[in-house]
Tab-separated table of C-alpha atoms in Angstrom:
chain	number	residue	atom	x	y	z
N	1	MET	CA	105.168	75.548	84.874
N	2	PRO	CA	103.910	78.017	82.039
N	3	VAL	CA	104.744	76.031	78.896
N	4	PHE	CA	105.139	77.952	75.282
N	5	ASP	CA	104.649	75.619	72.124
N	6	LEU	CA	106.103	78.397	69.650
N	7	ALA	CA	104.298	76.360	66.770
N	8	GLN	CA	101.198	78.236	68.032
N	9	THR	CA	102.365	80.921	69.903
N	10	PRO	CA	104.718	83.956	69.132
N	11	LEU	CA	108.174	83.576	70.284
N	12	ARG	CA	107.542	87.711	71.339
N	13	ALA	CA	105.246	86.296	74.037
N	14	PHE	CA	107.509	83.521	75.518
N	15	HIS	CA	110.093	86.842	75.791
N	16	ARG	CA	107.519	89.004	77.281
N	17	ALA	CA	106.852	86.108	80.010
N	18	LEU	CA	110.607	85.679	80.706
N	19	HIS	CA	111.230	89.432	81.423
N	20	SER	CA	108.581	90.265	83.365
N	21	VAL	CA	109.953	87.723	85.784
N	22	ARG	CA	111.879	88.945	89.119
N	23	GLU	CA	114.484	87.798	91.291
N	24	GLY	CA	112.694	85.641	93.998
N	25	GLU	CA	109.926	84.136	91.929
N	26	ASN	CA	111.847	81.253	90.803
N	27	GLU	CA	109.707	80.628	87.672
N	28	ARG	CA	110.314	77.499	85.370
N	29	PHE	CA	109.259	77.647	81.434
N	30	GLU	CA	108.908	74.973	78.821
N	31	VAL	CA	109.599	76.079	74.978
N	32	LEU	CA	108.222	73.430	72.669
N	33	ASN	CA	108.599	73.236	69.393
N	34	PRO	CA	111.279	75.847	68.815
N	35	ARG	CA	112.217	74.633	65.366
N	36	GLY	CA	115.629	76.274	64.653
N	37	ALA	CA	114.111	79.475	65.898
N	38	HIS	CA	116.740	82.500	66.145
N	39	SER	CA	117.285	84.465	69.729
N	40	VAL	CA	115.203	82.120	72.012
N	41	ALA	CA	115.626	82.859	75.613
N	42	VAL	CA	117.737	86.322	75.472
N	43	GLY	CA	118.121	88.465	78.068
N	44	ALA	CA	116.837	86.705	81.220
N	45	MET	CA	117.650	88.709	84.180
N	46	ALA	CA	116.289	86.394	86.828
N	47	PRO	CA	117.177	82.914	88.636
N	48	VAL	CA	114.433	81.127	86.293
N	49	HIS	CA	114.707	77.608	84.957
N	50	VAL	CA	114.105	77.150	81.077
N	51	ASP	CA	114.137	74.398	78.843
N	52	VAL	CA	114.142	74.566	75.068
N	53	ARG	CA	112.795	70.941	74.074
N	54	GLY	CA	114.404	71.136	70.598
N	55	SER	CA	117.074	72.827	68.434
N	56	VAL	CA	117.800	76.406	68.064
N	57	GLY	CA	119.172	78.881	65.454
N	58	TYR	CA	121.977	81.496	66.547
N	59	TYR	CA	122.160	83.598	69.715
N	60	CYS	CA	119.917	81.385	72.102
N	61	ALA	CA	120.403	82.296	75.626
N	62	GLY	CA	122.391	85.261	74.441
N	63	MET	CA	123.345	88.405	77.675
N	64	ASN	CA	121.696	85.457	79.886
N	65	GLU	CA	122.097	86.577	83.634
N	66	ALA	CA	121.149	84.506	86.316
N	67	ALA	CA	118.718	81.854	84.403
N	68	GLU	CA	119.708	78.292	84.282
N	69	ILE	CA	118.696	77.269	80.282
N	70	THR	CA	118.924	73.979	78.714
N	71	VAL	CA	118.493	72.934	74.921
N	72	HIS	CA	117.505	69.633	74.451
N	73	GLY	CA	118.994	69.367	71.370
N	74	SER	CA	121.409	71.435	68.888
N	75	ALA	CA	122.378	74.888	68.854
N	76	GLY	CA	123.381	77.643	66.107
N	77	PRO	CA	125.665	80.119	65.990
N	78	GLY	CA	126.599	82.434	69.225
N	79	VAL	CA	124.865	80.166	71.839
N	80	ALA	CA	125.058	82.524	75.442
N	81	GLU	CA	126.803	85.251	73.507
N	82	ASN	CA	127.618	88.192	75.960
N	83	MET	CA	126.524	85.976	79.135
N	84	MET	CA	126.851	87.659	82.465
N	85	SER	CA	126.163	84.467	84.590
N	86	GLY	CA	123.686	81.641	85.092
N	87	ARG	CA	124.098	78.479	83.398
N	88	VAL	CA	123.761	77.250	79.698
N	89	THR	CA	123.650	73.760	78.903
N	90	VAL	CA	123.279	72.503	75.282
N	91	LYS	CA	122.388	68.739	75.248
N	92	GLY	CA	123.823	68.492	71.322
N	93	ASN	CA	126.174	70.344	69.126
N	94	ALA	CA	126.981	73.725	69.140
N	95	SER	CA	127.659	75.798	65.745
N	96	GLN	CA	130.195	78.752	65.751
N	97	TYR	CA	131.636	81.144	68.509
N	98	ALA	CA	129.461	79.182	71.197
N	99	GLY	CA	129.858	81.359	74.471
N	100	ALA	CA	131.743	84.662	72.310
N	101	THR	CA	132.338	87.335	74.691
N	102	GLY	CA	131.239	85.736	77.949
N	103	ARG	CA	131.750	87.852	80.743
N	104	GLY	CA	130.841	85.015	83.489
N	105	GLY	CA	128.066	81.585	84.189
N	106	LEU	CA	128.899	78.169	82.810
N	107	LEU	CA	128.705	77.160	79.551
N	108	VAL	CA	128.068	73.164	79.350
N	109	ILE	CA	127.895	71.684	75.385
N	110	GLU	CA	127.748	68.018	75.735
N	111	GLY	CA	128.450	67.736	71.955
N	112	ASP	CA	131.348	69.254	69.943
N	113	ALA	CA	131.671	72.788	69.517
N	114	SER	CA	132.360	74.684	65.824
N	115	SER	CA	135.083	77.070	65.198
N	116	ARG	CA	135.998	80.575	67.435
N	117	CYS	CA	134.183	78.400	70.581
N	118	GLY	CA	135.179	80.876	73.750
N	119	ILE	CA	136.228	83.985	71.242
N	120	SER	CA	137.088	86.606	73.282
N	121	MET	CA	136.015	85.092	76.515
N	122	LYS	CA	136.071	88.031	79.248
N	123	GLY	CA	135.346	85.417	82.330
N	124	ILE	CA	132.897	82.901	81.346
N	125	GLU	CA	133.265	79.132	81.725
N	126	ILE	CA	132.926	76.463	79.163
N	127	VAL	CA	133.008	72.765	79.519
N	128	VAL	CA	132.991	70.796	76.143
N	129	LYS	CA	132.143	67.063	76.355
N	130	GLY	CA	133.113	66.495	72.538
N	131	SER	CA	135.872	68.519	70.236
N	132	ILE	CA	136.106	72.257	69.533
N	133	GLY	CA	136.723	73.575	66.156
N	134	HIS	CA	139.573	76.025	64.886
N	135	MET	CA	140.381	79.186	66.033
N	136	SER	CA	138.815	78.732	69.479
N	137	ALA	CA	139.530	81.024	72.771
N	138	PHE	CA	140.877	82.983	70.118
N	139	MET	CA	141.723	86.616	72.127
N	140	ALA	CA	140.160	85.305	75.035
N	141	GLN	CA	141.073	87.539	77.966
N	142	LYS	CA	139.391	85.891	81.048
N	143	GLY	CA	137.987	82.652	82.160
N	144	ALA	CA	138.438	79.301	81.842
N	145	MET	CA	137.730	76.373	78.974
N	146	ALA	CA	138.184	73.018	79.388
N	147	VAL	CA	137.436	70.327	76.463
N	148	LEU	CA	137.405	66.729	77.082
N	149	GLY	CA	137.945	65.815	73.334
N	150	ASP	CA	140.488	67.391	70.471
N	151	ALA	CA	141.208	71.542	69.407
N	152	GLY	CA	141.369	72.503	65.987
N	153	GLU	CA	143.837	74.588	64.746
N	154	ALA	CA	145.138	77.757	66.113
N	155	LEU	CA	143.478	77.269	69.718
N	156	GLY	CA	143.925	80.584	71.774
N	157	ASP	CA	145.531	82.841	69.112
N	158	SER	CA	146.288	86.188	70.831
N	159	LEU	CA	145.371	84.469	74.215
N	160	TYR	CA	145.395	86.915	77.232
N	161	GLU	CA	144.945	85.304	80.549
N	162	ALA	CA	142.363	82.660	80.174
N	163	ARG	CA	142.961	79.006	81.288
N	164	LEU	CA	142.707	76.617	78.162
N	165	TYR	CA	142.296	72.802	79.505
N	166	VAL	CA	142.878	69.857	76.946
N	167	ARG	CA	142.290	66.594	77.403
N	168	GLY	CA	142.912	65.298	73.514
N	169	SER	CA	144.800	66.188	70.909
N	170	VAL	CA	145.761	69.913	69.905
N	171	LYS	CA	146.402	70.418	66.380
N	172	SER	CA	147.962	73.425	66.792
N	173	LEU	CA	148.563	76.577	68.806
N	174	GLY	CA	147.688	80.374	68.209
N	175	ALA	CA	150.231	83.206	67.781
N	176	ASP	CA	151.038	83.486	71.553
N	177	CYS	CA	149.734	80.199	73.025
N	178	ILE	CA	151.738	77.830	74.761
N	179	GLU	CA	151.597	74.650	76.876
N	180	LYS	CA	152.067	75.667	80.846
N	181	GLU	CA	152.611	73.778	83.442
N	182	MET	CA	149.688	71.887	85.425
N	183	ARG	CA	150.040	72.872	88.940
N	184	ASP	CA	147.736	72.282	92.005
N	185	GLU	CA	146.038	75.531	91.890
N	186	HIS	CA	145.230	74.718	88.095
N	187	ARG	CA	144.240	71.167	89.040
N	188	ALA	CA	141.865	72.389	91.521
N	189	GLN	CA	140.107	74.646	89.383
N	190	LEU	CA	139.504	72.704	86.643
N	191	SER	CA	138.002	69.979	88.910
N	192	ASP	CA	135.707	72.416	90.415
N	193	ILE	CA	134.731	73.435	86.911
N	194	LEU	CA	133.969	70.090	85.663
N	195	THR	CA	131.946	68.912	89.215
N	196	ARG	CA	129.802	71.918	88.511
N	197	ALA	CA	129.468	70.720	84.922
N	198	GLY	CA	128.439	66.873	85.886
N	199	VAL	CA	131.198	65.798	84.392
N	200	GLU	CA	133.731	62.529	85.905
N	201	ALA	CA	137.182	63.014	84.435
N	202	ASP	CA	140.619	62.868	86.281
N	203	PRO	CA	141.985	66.434	85.886
N	204	SER	CA	145.348	65.207	85.562
N	205	ALA	CA	144.486	63.982	82.280
N	206	PHE	CA	144.244	67.297	80.531
N	207	ARG	CA	147.113	69.965	79.533
N	208	ARG	CA	147.075	73.509	79.962
N	209	TYR	CA	147.524	76.247	77.404
N	210	GLY	CA	147.835	80.314	78.140
N	211	SER	CA	149.364	83.186	77.196
N	212	ALA	CA	153.413	83.346	76.548
N	213	ARG	CA	152.764	87.098	77.284
N	214	LYS	CA	154.675	88.165	74.315
N	215	LEU	CA	152.013	90.231	72.406
N	216	TYR	CA	150.416	92.103	75.559
N	217	HIS	CA	152.536	95.668	73.564
N	218	PHE	CA	153.674	95.433	69.990
N	219	ASN	CA	157.841	94.721	69.871
N	220	VAL	CA	159.181	94.556	66.269
N	221	ASP	CA	160.963	91.537	67.454
N	222	HIS	CA	157.824	89.317	67.640
N	223	ALA	CA	156.386	91.764	64.690
N	224	GLY	CA	156.022	88.322	62.463
N	225	ASP	CA	153.418	86.774	65.090
N	226	TYR	CA	150.970	89.356	64.866
């Protein structure tokens, strides 16, 4: 297993090795002493395994495709931004806009996530074992988010078709976001997501939030909500 100690080796050398892996090679990497480095393990395009032993700065695991990346620490802003597929796990907390614009894959945050978690998500699935900050899932278009803790202000503001599941309390809902009925299909989806995230929780303990679908097209009667 290749080991890259960022205290001695430039980050570029690790990325050169990471990007040289082709599908089917099933490589595994270990990154030591990240010391808050930015843009660690970005652009992975093969089903490799990467263990980052420590906390990272912004944009870790961005544009991930197929790789399984685990951060054994906390992550700065934009972890797993524009993720396409694969899995990213943060053992600690995540800063702002975790999983932003994600199009696929699974992001698991074992601690808390800060503001704007899942902003403009486009198909990604996000599981947060702790709580999330304000404006999370802002303009979320597709995908699902499961939060075992609480949600801050303006959850799901200007939401489209993403499904939001929260077990704890929600401080307030954003424009056009409403609580919706939790049907069998939603409990099944949530159960599947939680299982893949390695979380044991009763789907019936969650509430579902989604779009009221009033802001899809401009309507003067709802002008005050924009």
